[in-house]
Amino acid sequence: MVNSPMTPESTIDARSGFCSESKIFHSIRPTVILPPNKLHISIPTYVFSLLHQNETSPSSTAFINATTGEKLTYTDLRSKFLSLASALLTSSPNADVGLSKGDVAFVLSPTCLEIPILYFALLSIGVVVCPSNSVSTRKEIDHQLELVKPTIVFATTSTAHLISPDKNITTVLIDSDWFQSCLQHPVKIDLKDAGNVKQSDTAVILFSSGTSGKAKAAELSHRSYIAMIAGFQVLRRCSEVMLLIAPMFHSLGFFFAIKGVALGDTTVVIGQRVGLSDMLRVAEKYKVTTMTTSPPMVVAMSRLDDINKINLSALKIVICGGAPLQQASTLHFTAKFPSILIEQGYGSTEGGSVTSMFTREECQNFKSVGRLFSNIEAKIIDVDTKEALPVGKCGELYLRSPTIMKGYLGDEKETDLNVDSNGWLITGDLCYFDEEGYLYIVDRLKELIKYKAYQVPPVELEQVLANHCEIIDCAVVPYPDEESGQLPMAFIVKQKESSISESEIMTFVAKQVAPYKKIRKVMFVDSIPKTPSGKILRRELANQGLSSN
């Protein structure tokens, strides 16, 4: 059990992790000892120290690109990133690089095996990695470049056009002959003191999803990732073959790529967009044991007709994140794949990729997103009184841990709104803990529907709707009403042969919820707009609802 320095262990409930004196929930996971704060150590140094500790064979495979068939052994990964790091520290006639500690490198590339090599090289010399989505628009990229003001851009021949020429930033093409030659550059640095990196130094700048506005740039330190990796290390059982669906510019994809190396896993990536069946054939070919997914993918797998033609006997765990997974979807999945466990988790760009998670023994609690990760503290704060709440009470989730971001780059005001003076991250999520320390997400606080004097969680209504046999997908958003303030409005994707009516849907929900939570309006649509990770684009639906009336 991990305790705060001033928290007597006797006041912490062993089952829930709740301290009755401080009103803080503590992780009940195994204690994780982190390196002393003053010790200079980078992510790559820490990762490769664990790799040695885990007795991973240098000749074993670290990464596989399923699109090209390329493989990268642990020996190759280490030698190539050290060669690249040496090259990037030196200016040459072919490229004006000469990077220094604290420089920011903007990375704009589709998934390929050069990306983890580049990440490790940059991190080892203290250069800040700032990955971006290679399918972004030039306008979005311009905004991001203005935010982070990078020293250098790493792109490819297919993405370089997104960098405006007037930005006048040195751009290196990852698929160029010069970059490839850097992977064989003579190594002139030692990993241990390559960049004299402090744990508190910024390692990565990640862009928040931006579903509520323009993307913000969250700074995360080397210690943030060291803490997350350390938490997985104590739970490690054996090496896995991980199919990493999340792209490596995403907070989860970035972390799992780094974590996989530390734990001696083989990480399989796909270098281009493919359909679900092709994705599962990749899992079959490489005998994948674990894969990352999003809620839409879990639903799609449950509905796949030709699944019996694909051998997924090696697959034991599906990790689902990015958005809440409805219980009905979980039940449908487990009915179709009884030998595969679904591990839901909770995390964020700002709070670290993993805040709560399941172990294999805990996966039957389908409603929860797991127990607090190692070294994490939480509070549940009453939305009105701002008082800390006990077990079973619902309020806003506050988090404190070494994994939390340093702040939003160049936006002190926004940082202060999201991280208080005591280091608590204000998540904006409405949650509660049960008596066994499981965390439950009720809804986003900002997405609550204000009906008269009541607050109605859209996710709760979506869970009810998802249980209707004639509904394929659904979303609930607020609809403005002069008398009531806001009305719960449901957007419904129904089965093709269904003749269900608006009134039948409203009656179905009304029988299962309190009167103030009733669905008051219904609109049938062909699909629910979502982000790639499965988050519902509620503002888009709200605008659609307004324009239809």
XYZ file of C-alpha atoms in Angstrom:
549
model
C 0.000 0.000 0.000
C 1.271 3.459 -0.858
C 0.680 6.126 1.770
C 1.206 9.859 1.893
C 4.104 10.848 4.168
C 1.727 12.141 6.861
C -0.965 9.452 6.552
C -0.973 6.785 9.297
C -1.443 3.376 7.671
C -3.923 2.367 10.376
C -6.455 4.952 9.181
C -6.548 3.527 5.643
C -9.172 0.881 4.962
C -7.399 -2.164 3.512
C -10.293 -3.019 1.162
C -11.201 0.366 -0.314
C -7.971 2.291 0.257
C -10.002 5.128 1.831
C -8.458 7.141 4.659
C -11.165 8.322 7.056
C -8.987 11.180 8.349
C -7.705 12.717 5.122
C -10.700 11.586 2.984
C -8.179 10.411 0.387
C -8.429 7.142 -1.540
C -5.089 5.333 -1.821
C -4.015 2.625 -4.241
C -4.224 -0.872 -2.763
C -1.846 -2.207 -5.400
C 1.665 -3.393 -4.443
C 4.023 -0.668 -3.252
C 6.207 0.692 -6.032
C 9.566 2.172 -5.094
C 10.628 4.845 -7.569
C 14.177 6.107 -8.129
C 15.110 9.006 -5.800
C 13.948 12.323 -7.239
C 17.483 13.717 -7.331
C 18.806 10.829 -9.410
C 19.407 11.866 -13.019
C 17.757 9.196 -15.137
C 15.927 9.316 -18.459
C 13.102 7.103 -19.691
C 15.436 5.053 -21.964
C 17.952 4.492 -19.154
C 15.205 3.284 -16.821
C 13.548 1.160 -19.512
C 16.751 -0.668 -20.421
C 17.640 -1.228 -16.766
C 14.330 -3.089 -16.370
C 14.891 -4.949 -19.624
C 18.132 -6.323 -18.178
C 16.386 -7.103 -14.883
C 13.660 -9.034 -16.734
C 16.362 -11.117 -18.441
C 14.997 -10.419 -21.906
C 17.125 -11.981 -24.629
C 18.790 -9.286 -26.796
C 17.900 -11.343 -29.872
C 14.167 -11.426 -29.090
C 11.829 -9.245 -31.134
C 10.884 -5.840 -29.764
C 8.712 -4.539 -32.634
C 7.033 -5.946 -35.735
C 5.473 -3.910 -38.544
C 2.691 -6.220 -39.717
C 2.227 -4.186 -42.908
C 5.794 -4.633 -44.177
C 6.864 -7.693 -42.193
C 9.862 -5.787 -40.796
C 11.137 -6.834 -37.376
C 13.290 -5.009 -34.846
C 15.170 -6.991 -32.203
C 16.140 -5.516 -28.853
C 19.767 -5.433 -30.011
C 18.755 -3.538 -33.161
C 16.573 -1.111 -31.212
C 19.337 -0.220 -28.772
C 22.113 0.114 -31.339
C 19.991 2.124 -33.767
C 18.597 4.603 -31.265
C 22.063 5.212 -29.781
C 23.453 5.715 -33.299
C 20.628 8.108 -34.126
C 21.086 9.980 -30.847
C 24.790 10.437 -31.626
C 23.961 11.730 -35.101
C 21.304 14.142 -33.853
C 23.760 15.738 -31.437
C 26.033 16.601 -34.354
C 25.478 19.019 -37.227
C 26.424 17.684 -40.642
C 26.683 19.063 -44.190
C 23.524 17.139 -45.131
C 21.312 18.295 -42.270
C 21.524 21.203 -39.870
C 20.543 19.290 -36.756
C 22.858 19.602 -33.747
C 20.113 19.137 -31.153
C 20.546 19.997 -27.471
C 18.818 19.096 -24.236
C 15.510 20.975 -23.925
C 14.943 21.300 -27.673
C 11.493 20.253 -28.894
C 11.122 17.742 -31.735
C 7.757 17.694 -33.522
C 7.055 14.223 -34.966
C 4.559 13.887 -37.817
C 4.628 10.398 -39.252
C 2.425 7.388 -39.915
C 3.200 4.290 -37.856
C 6.545 2.689 -38.751
C 9.431 1.038 -36.884
C 11.545 4.186 -37.134
C 9.184 5.904 -34.678
C 10.157 3.992 -31.488
C 13.817 4.297 -32.519
C 13.357 8.057 -32.883
C 11.483 8.378 -29.578
C 14.192 6.561 -27.619
C 16.956 8.542 -29.355
C 15.381 11.918 -28.594
C 14.482 11.042 -24.998
C 17.985 9.731 -24.292
C 19.575 13.101 -25.105
C 16.964 15.179 -23.289
C 15.106 16.393 -26.379
C 11.356 16.778 -25.822
C 9.211 14.531 -28.032
C 6.030 16.107 -29.412
C 4.120 13.599 -31.575
C 1.139 14.624 -33.692
C -1.548 12.931 -35.751
C -0.330 12.542 -39.326
C -3.880 12.878 -40.690
C -4.337 16.337 -39.146
C -5.067 19.324 -41.362
C -2.492 22.031 -42.018
C -4.586 24.433 -39.927
C -4.469 22.046 -36.960
C -0.737 21.518 -37.411
C -0.163 25.289 -37.604
C -1.921 25.699 -34.248
C 0.192 22.942 -32.683
C 3.453 24.349 -34.040
C 2.527 27.765 -32.678
C 1.920 26.193 -29.259
C 5.121 24.169 -28.908
C 7.552 26.164 -31.095
C 9.692 23.147 -32.040
C 13.371 23.251 -32.915
C 12.983 20.528 -35.515
C 10.289 18.526 -37.314
C 10.539 14.828 -38.169
C 8.138 14.020 -41.004
C 7.875 11.724 -44.023
C 7.477 12.356 -47.735
C 3.732 11.822 -47.241
C 3.331 14.307 -44.352
C 5.933 17.025 -44.951
C 3.446 19.097 -46.981
C 1.500 19.742 -43.757
C 4.343 21.919 -42.469
C 3.849 25.452 -43.784
C 7.000 26.683 -45.576
C 6.764 30.034 -43.801
C 7.369 28.291 -40.450
C 11.057 28.052 -41.393
C 11.683 24.989 -39.198
C 14.357 22.410 -39.976
C 12.533 19.330 -41.266
C 14.078 15.866 -41.413
C 12.394 13.139 -43.463
C 12.301 9.833 -41.614
C 12.157 7.935 -44.910
C 15.192 9.758 -46.352
C 18.593 8.186 -47.053
C 20.200 10.608 -44.591
C 17.969 9.511 -41.710
C 18.554 5.844 -42.525
C 22.312 6.465 -42.537
C 21.991 7.956 -39.048
C 20.827 4.577 -37.770
C 24.349 3.288 -38.514
C 26.147 6.392 -37.189
C 29.162 5.676 -34.935
C 27.987 5.686 -31.311
C 29.751 8.425 -29.375
C 27.508 8.594 -26.310
C 26.843 6.520 -23.215
C 23.178 5.902 -22.475
C 23.642 6.612 -18.770
C 24.842 10.185 -19.238
C 23.798 10.951 -22.806
C 21.747 14.002 -21.979
C 22.300 14.416 -18.236
C 18.518 14.179 -17.986
C 16.683 14.952 -14.766
C 13.518 13.036 -13.950
C 11.691 16.352 -13.618
C 12.647 17.389 -17.157
C 9.864 17.435 -19.723
C 9.975 14.239 -21.779
C 6.878 14.516 -23.927
C 4.353 17.101 -25.045
C 1.035 15.475 -25.901
C -1.971 17.207 -27.374
C -5.244 16.796 -25.523
C -8.156 15.511 -27.576
C -9.563 18.975 -28.145
C -13.198 17.772 -28.159
C -14.106 20.849 -26.103
C -12.090 23.294 -28.164
C -8.608 23.693 -29.655
C -6.037 21.136 -28.551
C -3.871 22.013 -25.541
C -0.256 20.896 -25.102
C 0.269 18.848 -21.933
C 3.838 18.512 -20.649
C 4.777 15.198 -19.028
C 8.084 14.479 -17.317
C 10.470 11.545 -17.501
C 9.391 10.672 -13.943
C 5.763 10.480 -15.055
C 6.583 7.615 -17.424
C 9.046 6.000 -15.030
C 6.253 5.854 -12.417
C 3.779 4.292 -14.867
C 6.294 1.732 -16.118
C 7.284 0.834 -12.540
C 3.643 0.107 -11.714
C 3.388 -2.376 -14.570
C 6.738 -3.940 -13.702
C 5.523 -5.130 -10.272
C 2.486 -6.754 -11.927
C 4.503 -8.376 -14.733
C 4.051 -12.126 -15.150
C 5.713 -12.885 -18.463
C 6.447 -11.336 -21.833
C 3.426 -10.609 -24.036
C 2.853 -10.208 -27.751
C 0.939 -6.935 -27.914
C -1.028 -5.759 -30.944
C -0.856 -1.996 -30.501
C -3.856 -0.529 -32.308
C -3.564 2.878 -30.628
C -1.305 5.097 -32.774
C 2.038 6.073 -31.258
C 1.196 9.793 -31.269
C -1.677 9.050 -28.865
C -0.988 9.096 -25.107
C -1.896 5.410 -24.745
C -0.028 4.314 -27.871
C 3.072 6.285 -26.889
C 3.100 4.786 -23.395
C 2.432 1.190 -24.446
C 5.222 1.347 -27.032
C 7.688 2.484 -24.343
C 6.307 0.163 -21.647
C 6.462 -2.851 -23.945
C 10.221 -2.449 -24.286
C 10.722 -2.225 -20.515
C 8.749 -5.427 -19.939
C 10.399 -7.364 -22.755
C 7.239 -7.643 -24.839
C 6.932 -7.952 -28.599
C 4.860 -5.033 -29.898
C 3.092 -5.534 -33.223
C 2.035 -2.402 -35.111
C 0.136 -1.937 -38.354
C 1.549 0.665 -40.713
C -1.680 1.535 -42.492
C -5.430 1.569 -41.930
C -6.973 -1.886 -42.305
C -10.386 -3.391 -41.696
C -11.244 -5.310 -38.554
C -10.973 -8.740 -40.192
C -7.473 -7.954 -41.493
C -6.518 -6.635 -38.066
C -7.601 -9.871 -36.419
C -5.701 -11.872 -39.028
C -2.602 -9.989 -37.900
C -3.396 -11.111 -34.350
C -3.709 -14.669 -35.633
C -0.470 -14.574 -37.663
C 1.716 -13.281 -34.842
C -0.056 -15.189 -32.035
C -0.959 -11.965 -30.269
C -1.738 -12.421 -26.560
C -2.898 -8.874 -25.777
C -4.340 -6.093 -27.906
C -5.477 -2.528 -27.358
C -8.936 -1.563 -28.566
C -11.565 1.156 -28.353
C -15.295 0.712 -27.584
C -16.308 0.833 -31.286
C -13.845 -1.977 -32.020
C -15.190 -4.140 -29.177
C -18.709 -3.691 -30.564
C -17.532 -4.476 -34.098
C -15.756 -7.658 -32.961
C -18.953 -8.812 -31.255
C -20.840 -8.463 -34.546
C -18.257 -10.019 -36.846
C -19.838 -12.908 -38.773
C -16.741 -14.709 -40.083
C -14.876 -14.738 -36.764
C -14.757 -18.559 -36.728
C -12.423 -18.417 -39.727
C -9.795 -16.618 -37.620
C -7.807 -18.434 -34.928
C -7.560 -16.174 -31.880
C -6.652 -18.917 -29.413
C -3.509 -17.043 -28.324
C -5.447 -13.865 -27.511
C -6.119 -13.665 -23.771
C -6.709 -9.982 -23.028
C -8.348 -7.071 -24.832
C -7.515 -3.701 -23.280
C -10.282 -1.185 -23.934
C -9.816 2.530 -23.367
C -10.403 5.972 -24.832
C -14.085 6.153 -23.873
C -16.566 4.348 -21.597
C -17.539 0.850 -22.721
C -21.213 0.148 -22.162
C -21.957 -2.906 -20.032
C -24.200 -4.353 -22.748
C -21.273 -4.215 -25.183
C -19.041 -6.016 -22.679
C -21.610 -8.764 -22.173
C -22.057 -9.251 -25.928
C -18.284 -9.489 -26.369
C -17.724 -11.991 -23.562
C -20.583 -14.126 -24.871
C -18.878 -14.327 -28.264
C -15.321 -14.622 -26.887
C -15.636 -16.410 -23.530
C -11.892 -17.115 -23.313
C -10.865 -13.460 -23.799
C -10.842 -11.040 -20.861
C -11.773 -7.380 -21.321
C -9.634 -5.031 -19.252
C -11.150 -1.576 -19.016
C -9.035 1.214 -17.671
C -9.164 4.908 -16.966
C -6.556 7.432 -17.933
C -6.056 10.784 -19.580
C -3.431 12.791 -21.377
C -3.133 15.110 -18.378
C -3.170 12.449 -15.655
C -0.955 9.873 -17.299
C -2.070 7.109 -19.609
C -3.120 4.830 -16.745
C -4.958 5.965 -13.594
C -6.964 2.832 -12.844
C -6.862 -0.665 -14.268
C -7.764 -4.310 -13.702
C -5.590 -7.308 -13.030
C -6.689 -10.549 -14.685
C -8.402 -11.647 -11.480
C -10.553 -8.495 -11.339
C -11.969 -8.390 -14.874
C -15.465 -9.659 -14.030
C -16.543 -6.272 -12.644
C -17.879 -4.993 -15.967
C -19.305 -1.730 -14.624
C -16.023 -0.462 -13.178
C -12.832 0.873 -14.772
C -10.684 -0.911 -12.198
C -8.726 -0.026 -9.084
C -6.288 2.827 -8.647
C -2.879 2.286 -10.199
C 0.216 2.195 -7.980
C 1.339 5.502 -6.410
C -1.954 7.253 -7.174
C -4.173 9.093 -4.701
C -7.737 10.205 -5.382
C -10.457 12.314 -3.836
C -14.154 12.457 -4.634
C -15.270 16.070 -4.264
C -18.871 17.186 -3.809
C -19.713 19.380 -6.791
C -21.626 21.922 -4.690
C -19.943 21.970 -1.252
C -16.416 21.050 -2.435
C -16.181 18.657 0.519
C -14.319 15.346 0.129
C -16.717 12.390 0.038
C -16.415 8.803 1.351
C -16.968 5.399 -0.272
C -20.143 5.101 -2.353
C -20.708 8.845 -2.786
C -20.604 10.417 -6.232
C -18.626 13.560 -6.975
C -15.838 14.992 -9.112
C -12.650 12.937 -9.271
C -9.403 14.613 -8.189
C -6.074 12.809 -8.715
C -2.551 13.232 -7.374
C 0.464 11.173 -8.425
C 3.918 11.352 -10.027
C 2.258 10.603 -13.373
C 0.321 13.877 -13.596
C 1.341 16.472 -16.163
C 3.567 19.410 -15.282
C 0.992 21.687 -16.907
C -0.198 23.037 -20.231
C 2.664 24.515 -22.199
C 2.354 28.297 -22.439
C -1.017 28.392 -20.682
C -0.611 29.074 -16.974
C -4.258 30.086 -16.596
C -5.558 26.797 -18.011
C -3.031 24.879 -15.909
C -4.244 26.572 -12.714
C -7.840 25.704 -13.611
C -6.948 22.026 -13.949
C -4.262 21.462 -11.282
C -4.733 23.040 -7.844
C -2.029 24.407 -5.541
C -1.688 21.051 -3.746
C -0.996 19.147 -6.950
C -4.481 17.676 -7.423
C -5.586 17.212 -11.037
C -9.229 18.233 -11.418
C -10.500 15.681 -13.922
C -14.013 16.941 -14.648
C -15.279 13.355 -14.343
C -18.186 12.414 -12.091
C -17.179 9.229 -10.241
C -17.411 7.114 -7.106
C -15.501 4.294 -5.386
C -17.074 1.173 -3.921
C -16.068 -0.657 -0.733
C -13.480 -2.753 -2.575
C -11.690 0.207 -4.138
C -13.193 -0.103 -7.616
C -13.661 3.167 -9.500
C -16.853 3.899 -11.452
C -17.223 6.647 -14.059
C -20.704 8.173 -14.073
C -20.183 10.906 -16.665
C -18.253 13.996 -17.666
C -19.264 16.826 -15.340
C -19.475 19.288 -18.240
C -21.749 16.910 -20.156
C -24.403 16.589 -17.450
C -27.830 17.623 -18.684
C -29.392 20.305 -16.467
C -33.087 19.389 -16.391
C -34.901 21.826 -14.076
C -33.028 21.517 -10.755
C -31.672 18.064 -11.586
C -28.459 16.805 -13.163
C -28.933 13.967 -15.652
C -25.884 11.872 -16.698
C -26.095 11.070 -20.443
C -24.000 7.912 -20.039
C -26.555 6.424 -17.636
C -29.310 6.843 -20.216
C -27.060 5.481 -22.969
C -26.466 2.354 -20.883
C -30.233 1.847 -20.623
C -30.797 2.409 -24.342
C -27.962 0.041 -25.280
C -29.858 -2.828 -23.677
C -32.708 -2.532 -26.196
C -32.416 -5.342 -28.734
C -33.402 -3.096 -31.667
C -30.840 -0.356 -30.943
C -27.376 -0.653 -32.524
C -25.877 2.558 -31.136
C -27.038 5.637 -29.279
C -26.066 8.936 -27.692
C -27.846 11.376 -25.385
C -27.249 15.137 -25.419
C -28.957 18.216 -23.973
C -31.591 20.039 -26.005
C -32.352 23.632 -24.922
C -35.797 24.231 -23.458
C -37.144 27.534 -22.155
C -39.168 25.988 -19.333
C -36.855 23.182 -18.151
C -33.449 24.502 -19.149
C -32.342 21.373 -21.001
C -34.107 18.207 -22.154
C -32.437 14.789 -22.563
C -32.460 14.076 -26.307
C -31.562 10.625 -27.670
C -29.961 9.956 -31.041
C -30.678 6.379 -32.083
C -29.158 4.034 -34.661
C -31.689 1.228 -34.965
C -31.518 -2.191 -36.571
C -32.292 -2.152 -40.313
C -35.477 -4.167 -39.949
C -36.625 -2.313 -36.827
C -39.861 -0.313 -36.817
C -39.436 0.980 -33.276
C -40.934 4.442 -32.770
C -39.848 7.499 -30.817
C -42.595 6.986 -28.242
C -41.614 3.345 -27.718
C -38.047 4.378 -26.992
C -39.151 7.036 -24.517
C -41.440 4.530 -22.771
C -38.653 1.926 -22.630
C -36.361 4.355 -20.805
C -39.083 5.859 -18.590
C -39.780 2.450 -17.040
C -36.183 2.176 -15.836
C -35.207 5.639 -14.590
C -36.393 8.376 -12.255
C -38.986 10.747 -13.783
C -36.523 13.619 -14.223
C -34.195 11.376 -16.253
C -36.745 10.494 -18.935
C -35.818 10.885 -22.598
C -37.900 13.824 -23.875
C -36.859 13.877 -27.554
C -35.686 11.196 -29.997
C -33.990 11.453 -33.377
C -33.092 8.501 -35.615
C -29.705 8.728 -37.371
C -27.522 6.493 -39.535
C -24.499 6.723 -37.238
C -23.195 8.366 -34.070
C -20.229 10.691 -34.725
C -17.215 9.716 -32.615
C -13.499 10.327 -32.292
C -11.167 7.480 -33.370
C -10.923 6.424 -29.706
C -14.708 6.142 -29.417
C -15.632 9.364 -27.636
C -19.028 10.662 -28.719
C -18.891 14.058 -30.436
C -21.745 15.482 -28.399
C -21.457 19.061 -29.621
C -21.884 17.860 -33.197
C -25.026 15.959 -32.213
C -26.376 18.894 -30.220
C -25.988 21.127 -33.279
C -27.656 18.466 -35.425
C -30.583 18.359 -33.010
C -30.996 22.123 -33.131
C -30.862 22.288 -36.921
C -33.550 19.614 -37.266
C -36.195 21.655 -35.431
